[in-house]
Every structure is written in C-alpha cells, then in structure tokens.
Tab-separated table of N, CA, C and O in Angstrom:
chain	number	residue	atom	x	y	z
U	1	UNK	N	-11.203	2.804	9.801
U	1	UNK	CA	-11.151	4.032	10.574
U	1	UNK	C	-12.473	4.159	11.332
U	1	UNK	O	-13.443	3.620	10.799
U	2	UNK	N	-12.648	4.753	12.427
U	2	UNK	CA	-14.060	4.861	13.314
U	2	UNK	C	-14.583	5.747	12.635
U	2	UNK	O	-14.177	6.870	12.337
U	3	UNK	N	-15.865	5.004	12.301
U	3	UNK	CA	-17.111	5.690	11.745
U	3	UNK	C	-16.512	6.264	10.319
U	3	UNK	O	-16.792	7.398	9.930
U	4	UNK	N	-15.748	5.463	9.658
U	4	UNK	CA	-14.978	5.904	8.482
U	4	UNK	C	-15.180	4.973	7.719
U	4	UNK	O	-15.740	3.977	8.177
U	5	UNK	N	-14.786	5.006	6.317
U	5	UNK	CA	-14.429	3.928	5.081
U	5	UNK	C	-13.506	3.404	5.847
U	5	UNK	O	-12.919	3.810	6.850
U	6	UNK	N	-13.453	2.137	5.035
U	6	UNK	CA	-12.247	0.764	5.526
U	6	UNK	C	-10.570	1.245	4.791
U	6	UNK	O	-10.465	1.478	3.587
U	7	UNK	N	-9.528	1.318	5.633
U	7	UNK	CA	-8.640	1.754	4.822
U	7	UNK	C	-8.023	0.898	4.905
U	7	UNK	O	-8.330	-0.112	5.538
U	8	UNK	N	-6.636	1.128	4.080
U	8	UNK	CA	-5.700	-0.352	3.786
U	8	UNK	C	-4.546	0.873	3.852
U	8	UNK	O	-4.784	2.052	3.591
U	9	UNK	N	-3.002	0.227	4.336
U	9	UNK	CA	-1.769	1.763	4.594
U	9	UNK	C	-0.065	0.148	4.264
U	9	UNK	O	0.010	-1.080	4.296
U	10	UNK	N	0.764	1.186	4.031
U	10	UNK	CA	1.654	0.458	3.784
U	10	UNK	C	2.487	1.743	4.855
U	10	UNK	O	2.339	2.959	4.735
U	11	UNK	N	3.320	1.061	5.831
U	11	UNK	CA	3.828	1.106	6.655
U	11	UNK	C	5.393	1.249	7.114
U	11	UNK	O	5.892	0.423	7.878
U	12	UNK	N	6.053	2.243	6.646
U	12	UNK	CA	7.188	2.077	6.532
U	12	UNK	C	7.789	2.940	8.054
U	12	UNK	O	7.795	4.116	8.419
U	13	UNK	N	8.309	1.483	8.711
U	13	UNK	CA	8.931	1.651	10.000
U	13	UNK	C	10.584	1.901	9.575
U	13	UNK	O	11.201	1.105	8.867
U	14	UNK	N	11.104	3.002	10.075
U	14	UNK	CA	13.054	2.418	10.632
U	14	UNK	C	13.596	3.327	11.776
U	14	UNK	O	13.118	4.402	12.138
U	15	UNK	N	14.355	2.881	12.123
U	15	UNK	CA	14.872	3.225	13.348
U	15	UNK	C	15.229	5.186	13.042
U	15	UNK	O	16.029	5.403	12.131
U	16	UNK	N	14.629	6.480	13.801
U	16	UNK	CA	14.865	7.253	13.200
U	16	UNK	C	16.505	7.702	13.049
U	16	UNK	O	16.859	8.355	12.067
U	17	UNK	N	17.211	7.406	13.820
U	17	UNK	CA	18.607	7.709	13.198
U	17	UNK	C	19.199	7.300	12.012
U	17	UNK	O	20.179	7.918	11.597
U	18	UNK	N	18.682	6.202	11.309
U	18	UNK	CA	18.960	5.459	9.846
U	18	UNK	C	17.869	5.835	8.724
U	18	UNK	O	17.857	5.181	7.681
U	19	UNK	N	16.917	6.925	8.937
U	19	UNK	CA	16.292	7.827	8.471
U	19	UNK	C	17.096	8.724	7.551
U	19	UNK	O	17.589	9.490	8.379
U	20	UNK	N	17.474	9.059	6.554
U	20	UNK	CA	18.187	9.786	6.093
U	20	UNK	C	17.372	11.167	5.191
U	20	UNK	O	16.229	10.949	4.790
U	21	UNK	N	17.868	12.241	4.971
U	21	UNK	CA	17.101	13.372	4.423
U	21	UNK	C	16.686	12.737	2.955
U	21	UNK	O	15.603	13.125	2.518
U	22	UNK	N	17.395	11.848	2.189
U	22	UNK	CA	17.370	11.274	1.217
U	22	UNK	C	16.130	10.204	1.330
U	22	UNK	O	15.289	10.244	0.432
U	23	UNK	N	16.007	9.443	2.174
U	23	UNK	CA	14.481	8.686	2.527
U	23	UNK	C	13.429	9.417	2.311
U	23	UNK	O	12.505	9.231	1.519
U	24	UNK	N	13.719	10.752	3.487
U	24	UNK	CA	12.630	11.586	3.895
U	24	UNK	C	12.093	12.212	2.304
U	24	UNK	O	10.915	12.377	1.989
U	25	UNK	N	13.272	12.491	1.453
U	25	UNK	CA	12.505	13.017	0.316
U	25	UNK	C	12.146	11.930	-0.695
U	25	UNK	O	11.377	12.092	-1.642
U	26	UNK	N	12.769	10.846	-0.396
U	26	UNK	CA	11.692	9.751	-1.366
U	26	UNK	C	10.324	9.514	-1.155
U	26	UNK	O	9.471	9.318	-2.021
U	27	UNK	N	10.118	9.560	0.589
U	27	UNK	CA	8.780	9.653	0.839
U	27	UNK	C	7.941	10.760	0.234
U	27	UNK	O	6.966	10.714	-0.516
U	28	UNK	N	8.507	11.620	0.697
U	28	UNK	CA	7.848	12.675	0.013
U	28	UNK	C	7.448	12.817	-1.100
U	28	UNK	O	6.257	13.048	-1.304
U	29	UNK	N	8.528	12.693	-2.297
U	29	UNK	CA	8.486	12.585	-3.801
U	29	UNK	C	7.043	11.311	-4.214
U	29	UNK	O	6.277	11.492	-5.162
U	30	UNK	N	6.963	10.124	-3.288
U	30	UNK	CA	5.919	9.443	-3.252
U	30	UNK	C	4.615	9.502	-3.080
U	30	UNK	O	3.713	9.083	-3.806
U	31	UNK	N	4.568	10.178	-1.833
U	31	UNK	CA	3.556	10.834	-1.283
U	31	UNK	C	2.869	11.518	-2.933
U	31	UNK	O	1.933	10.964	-3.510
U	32	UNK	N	3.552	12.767	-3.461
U	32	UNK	CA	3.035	13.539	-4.165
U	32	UNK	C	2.468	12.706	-5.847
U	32	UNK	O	1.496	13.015	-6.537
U	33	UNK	N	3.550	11.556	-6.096
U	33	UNK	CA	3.125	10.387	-7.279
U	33	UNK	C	1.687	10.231	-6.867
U	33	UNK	O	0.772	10.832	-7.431
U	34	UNK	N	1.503	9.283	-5.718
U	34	UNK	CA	0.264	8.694	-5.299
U	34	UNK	C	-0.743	9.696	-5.358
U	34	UNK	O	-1.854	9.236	-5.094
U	35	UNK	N	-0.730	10.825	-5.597
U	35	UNK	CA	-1.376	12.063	-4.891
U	35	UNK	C	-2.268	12.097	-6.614
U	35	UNK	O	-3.473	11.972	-6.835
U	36	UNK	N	-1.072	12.322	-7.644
U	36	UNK	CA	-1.340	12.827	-8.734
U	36	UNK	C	-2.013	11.548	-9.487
U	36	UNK	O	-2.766	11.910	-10.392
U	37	UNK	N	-1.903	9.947	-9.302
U	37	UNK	CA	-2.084	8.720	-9.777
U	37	UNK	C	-3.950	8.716	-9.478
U	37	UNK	O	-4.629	9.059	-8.510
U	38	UNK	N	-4.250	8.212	-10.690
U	38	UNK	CA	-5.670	7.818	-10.834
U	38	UNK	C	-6.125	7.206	-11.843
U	38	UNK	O	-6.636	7.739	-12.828
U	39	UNK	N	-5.954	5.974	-11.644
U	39	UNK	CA	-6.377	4.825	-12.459
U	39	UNK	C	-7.100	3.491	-11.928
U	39	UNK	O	-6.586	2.980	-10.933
U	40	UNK	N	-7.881	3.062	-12.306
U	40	UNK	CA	-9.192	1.903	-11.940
U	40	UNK	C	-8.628	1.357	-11.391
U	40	UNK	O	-9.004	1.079	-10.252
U	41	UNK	N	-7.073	0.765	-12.016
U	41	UNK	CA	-6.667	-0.589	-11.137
U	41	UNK	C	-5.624	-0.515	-9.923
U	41	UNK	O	-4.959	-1.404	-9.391
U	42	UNK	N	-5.740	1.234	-9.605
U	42	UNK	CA	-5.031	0.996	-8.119
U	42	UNK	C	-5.954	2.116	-7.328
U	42	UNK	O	-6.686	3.054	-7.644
U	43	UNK	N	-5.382	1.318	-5.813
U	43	UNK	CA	-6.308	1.741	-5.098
U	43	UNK	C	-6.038	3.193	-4.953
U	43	UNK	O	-4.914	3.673	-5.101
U	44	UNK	N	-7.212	3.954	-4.627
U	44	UNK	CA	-7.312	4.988	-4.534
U	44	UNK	C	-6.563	5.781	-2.962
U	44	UNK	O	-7.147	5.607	-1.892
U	45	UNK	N	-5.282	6.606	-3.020
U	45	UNK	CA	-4.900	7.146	-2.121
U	45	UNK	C	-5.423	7.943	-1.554
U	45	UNK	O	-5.853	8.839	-2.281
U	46	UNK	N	-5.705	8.116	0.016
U	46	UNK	CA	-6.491	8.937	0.521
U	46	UNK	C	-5.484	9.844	1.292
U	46	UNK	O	-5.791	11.035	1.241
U	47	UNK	N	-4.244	9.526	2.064
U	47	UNK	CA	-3.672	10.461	2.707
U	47	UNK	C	-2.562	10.015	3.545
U	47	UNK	O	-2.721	8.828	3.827
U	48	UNK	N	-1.630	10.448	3.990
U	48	UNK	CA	-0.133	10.033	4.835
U	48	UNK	C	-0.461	10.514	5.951
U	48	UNK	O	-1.286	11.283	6.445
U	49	UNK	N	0.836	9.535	6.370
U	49	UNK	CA	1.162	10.227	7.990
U	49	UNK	C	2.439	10.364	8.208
U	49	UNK	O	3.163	9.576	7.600
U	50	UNK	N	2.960	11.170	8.930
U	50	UNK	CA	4.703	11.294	9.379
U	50	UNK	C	4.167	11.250	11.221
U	50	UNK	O	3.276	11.818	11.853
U	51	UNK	N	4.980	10.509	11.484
U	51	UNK	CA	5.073	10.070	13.170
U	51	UNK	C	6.383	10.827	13.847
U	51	UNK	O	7.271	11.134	13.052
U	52	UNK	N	6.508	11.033	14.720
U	52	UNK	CA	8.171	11.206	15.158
U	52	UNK	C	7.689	10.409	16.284
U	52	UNK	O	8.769	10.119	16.798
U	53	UNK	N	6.819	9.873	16.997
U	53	UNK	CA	7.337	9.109	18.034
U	53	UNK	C	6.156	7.898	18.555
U	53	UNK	O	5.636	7.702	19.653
U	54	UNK	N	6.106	7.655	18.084
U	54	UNK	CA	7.207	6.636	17.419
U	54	UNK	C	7.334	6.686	16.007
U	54	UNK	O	6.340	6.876	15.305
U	55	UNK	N	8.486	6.529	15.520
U	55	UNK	CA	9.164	7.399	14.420
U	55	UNK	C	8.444	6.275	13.165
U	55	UNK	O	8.833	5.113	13.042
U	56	UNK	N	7.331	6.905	12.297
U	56	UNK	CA	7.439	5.967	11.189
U	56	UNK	C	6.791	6.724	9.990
U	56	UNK	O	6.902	7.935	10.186
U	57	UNK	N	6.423	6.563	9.315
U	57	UNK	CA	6.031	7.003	8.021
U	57	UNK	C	5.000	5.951	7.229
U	57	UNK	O	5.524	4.922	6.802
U	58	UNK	N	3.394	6.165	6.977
U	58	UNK	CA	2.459	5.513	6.410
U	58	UNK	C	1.888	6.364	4.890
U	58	UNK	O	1.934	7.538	4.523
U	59	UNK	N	1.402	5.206	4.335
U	59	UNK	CA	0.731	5.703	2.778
U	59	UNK	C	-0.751	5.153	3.328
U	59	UNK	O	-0.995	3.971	3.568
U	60	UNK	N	-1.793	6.393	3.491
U	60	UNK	CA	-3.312	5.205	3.311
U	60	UNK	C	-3.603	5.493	2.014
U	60	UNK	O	-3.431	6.447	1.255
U	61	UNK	N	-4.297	3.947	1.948
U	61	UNK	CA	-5.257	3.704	0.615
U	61	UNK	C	-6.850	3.669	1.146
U	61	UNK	O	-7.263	3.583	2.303
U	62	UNK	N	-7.600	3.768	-0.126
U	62	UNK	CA	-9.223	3.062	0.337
U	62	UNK	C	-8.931	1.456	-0.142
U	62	UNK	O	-8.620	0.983	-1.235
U	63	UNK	N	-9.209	0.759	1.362
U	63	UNK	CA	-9.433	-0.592	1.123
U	63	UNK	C	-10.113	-1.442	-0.344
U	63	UNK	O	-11.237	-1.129	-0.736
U	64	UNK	N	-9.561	-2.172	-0.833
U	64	UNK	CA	-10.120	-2.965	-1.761
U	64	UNK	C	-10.348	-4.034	-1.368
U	64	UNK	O	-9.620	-4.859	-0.816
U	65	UNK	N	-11.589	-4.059	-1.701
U	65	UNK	CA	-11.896	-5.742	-1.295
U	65	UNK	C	-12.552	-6.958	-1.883
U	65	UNK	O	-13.464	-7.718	-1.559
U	66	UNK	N	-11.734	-6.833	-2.856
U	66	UNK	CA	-12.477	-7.498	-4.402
U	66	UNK	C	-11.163	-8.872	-4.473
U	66	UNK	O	-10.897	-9.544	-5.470
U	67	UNK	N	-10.605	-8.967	-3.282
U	67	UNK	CA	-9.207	-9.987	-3.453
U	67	UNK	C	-7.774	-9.410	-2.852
U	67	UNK	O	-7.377	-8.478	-2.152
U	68	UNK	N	-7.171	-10.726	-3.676
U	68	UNK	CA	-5.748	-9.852	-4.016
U	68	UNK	C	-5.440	-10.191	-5.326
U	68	UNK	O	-6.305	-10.721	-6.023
U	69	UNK	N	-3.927	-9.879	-5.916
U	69	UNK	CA	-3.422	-9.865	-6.771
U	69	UNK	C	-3.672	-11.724	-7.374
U	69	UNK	O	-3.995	-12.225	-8.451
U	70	UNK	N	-3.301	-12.294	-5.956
U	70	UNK	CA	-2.987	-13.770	-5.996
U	70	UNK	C	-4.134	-14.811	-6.547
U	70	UNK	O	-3.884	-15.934	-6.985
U	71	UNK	N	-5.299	-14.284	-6.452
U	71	UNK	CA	-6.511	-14.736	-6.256
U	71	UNK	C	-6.888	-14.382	-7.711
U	71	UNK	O	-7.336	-15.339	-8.344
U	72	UNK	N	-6.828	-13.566	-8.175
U	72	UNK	CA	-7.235	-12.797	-9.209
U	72	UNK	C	-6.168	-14.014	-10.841
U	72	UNK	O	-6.594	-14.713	-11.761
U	73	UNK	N	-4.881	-13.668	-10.404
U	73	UNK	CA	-4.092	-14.437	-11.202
U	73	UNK	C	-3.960	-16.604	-11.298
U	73	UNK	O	-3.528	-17.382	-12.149
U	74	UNK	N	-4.689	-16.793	-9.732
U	74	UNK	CA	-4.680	-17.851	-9.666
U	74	UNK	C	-6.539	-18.686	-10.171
U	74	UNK	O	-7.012	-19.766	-10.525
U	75	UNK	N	-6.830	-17.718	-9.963
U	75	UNK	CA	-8.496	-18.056	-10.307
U	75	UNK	C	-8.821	-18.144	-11.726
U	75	UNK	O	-9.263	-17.080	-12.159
U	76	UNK	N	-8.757	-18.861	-12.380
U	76	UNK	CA	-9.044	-18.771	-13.857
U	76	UNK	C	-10.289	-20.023	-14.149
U	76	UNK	O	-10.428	-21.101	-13.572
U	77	UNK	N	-11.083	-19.430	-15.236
U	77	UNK	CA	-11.964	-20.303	-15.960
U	77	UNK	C	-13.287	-20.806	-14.532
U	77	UNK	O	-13.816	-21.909	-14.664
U	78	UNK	N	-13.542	-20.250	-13.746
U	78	UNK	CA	-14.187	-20.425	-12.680
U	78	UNK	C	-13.927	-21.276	-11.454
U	78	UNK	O	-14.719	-21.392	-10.520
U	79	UNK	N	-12.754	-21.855	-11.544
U	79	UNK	CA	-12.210	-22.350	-10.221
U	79	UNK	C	-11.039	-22.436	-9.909
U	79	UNK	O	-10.164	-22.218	-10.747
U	80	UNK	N	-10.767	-22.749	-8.720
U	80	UNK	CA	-9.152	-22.651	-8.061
U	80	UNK	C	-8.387	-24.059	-8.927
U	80	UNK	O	-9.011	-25.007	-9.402
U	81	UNK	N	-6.965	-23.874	-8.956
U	81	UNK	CA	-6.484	-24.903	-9.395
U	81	UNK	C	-6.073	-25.967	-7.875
U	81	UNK	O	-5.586	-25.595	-6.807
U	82	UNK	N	-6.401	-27.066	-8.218
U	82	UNK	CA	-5.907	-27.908	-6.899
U	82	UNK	C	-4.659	-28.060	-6.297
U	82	UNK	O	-4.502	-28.638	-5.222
U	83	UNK	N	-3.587	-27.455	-7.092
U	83	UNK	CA	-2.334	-27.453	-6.336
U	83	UNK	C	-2.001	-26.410	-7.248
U	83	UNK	O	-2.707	-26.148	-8.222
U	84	UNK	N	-0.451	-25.520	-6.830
U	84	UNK	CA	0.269	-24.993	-7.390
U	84	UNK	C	0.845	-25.875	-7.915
U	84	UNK	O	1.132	-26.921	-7.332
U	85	UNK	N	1.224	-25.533	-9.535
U	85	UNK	CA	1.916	-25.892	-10.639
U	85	UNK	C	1.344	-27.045	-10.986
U	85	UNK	O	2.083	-27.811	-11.604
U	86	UNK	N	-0.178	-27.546	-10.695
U	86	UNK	CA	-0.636	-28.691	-11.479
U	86	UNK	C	-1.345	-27.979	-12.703
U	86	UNK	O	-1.735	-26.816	-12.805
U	87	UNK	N	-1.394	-29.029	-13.600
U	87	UNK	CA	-2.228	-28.365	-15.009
U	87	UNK	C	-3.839	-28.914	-14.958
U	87	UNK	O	-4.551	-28.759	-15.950
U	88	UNK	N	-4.272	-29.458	-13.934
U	88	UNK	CA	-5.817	-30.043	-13.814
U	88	UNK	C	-6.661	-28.885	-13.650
U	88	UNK	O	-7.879	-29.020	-13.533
C-alpha cells in the first residue's frame, strides 16, 4: 500500500449477476471469522473491500514474509531436498 505496510488480499472475482445473496452472506459471515481470528500462525487480517464496479470482493492480510507453506514443509534439517520425492 503507498506509504503503508506490505499487504497480501485474496481476491474473489465473479461475474455480478452469478453473485448470489447467499455468496454475499458467506462473504460476510467471513469477513467477521477473520475479524474475530488471532493466532501466531495466520496472518493477521487488516480489512475488506466490496467493489460494484468492477464487481469483486477482497480479504486484506498483513503480508508475511517469512516464506510459504511450501518452503517451510519442504525445507527440513537445513537444506532443500534435490528433487521432489527423492529420499537424499
């Protein structure tokens, strides 16, 4: 964000006529989870957006930047393994 912390957002685009009131309140119902959630190992939610035009719906997070999931699970004992599914 300008002159902001680094954020990270998950992005949920659809066409708004296939939008249903039933979406709209899952988002919502989400929105308010993420809101109430606070624990070390997820990122910390900072705030939504609702668009109408162009029609979409975002979750921001505060960026993490310690990896990913992949890196974390594939990195063991201090180095990368040389291929997937070798045992070296």
């Amino acid at each position: 964000m300008k002159d902001g912390p680094e954020v990270s957002f998950i992005l949920l685009f659809s066409f708004e006529g296939h939008w249903t009131s039933q979406h709209e309140l899952f988002y919502q119902n989400k929105v308010i989870d993420m809101a109430r959630l606070n624990h070390e190992n997820i990122a910390k939610f900072l705030d939504y957006c609702r668009e109408s035009d162009p029609f979409s719906r975002m979750l921001v997070f505060e960026y993490a930047s310690n990896g990913t999931l992949y890196e974390h699970r594939t990195y063991t004992m201090g180095k990368w393994p040389n291929s997937l599914g070798s045992d070296e």
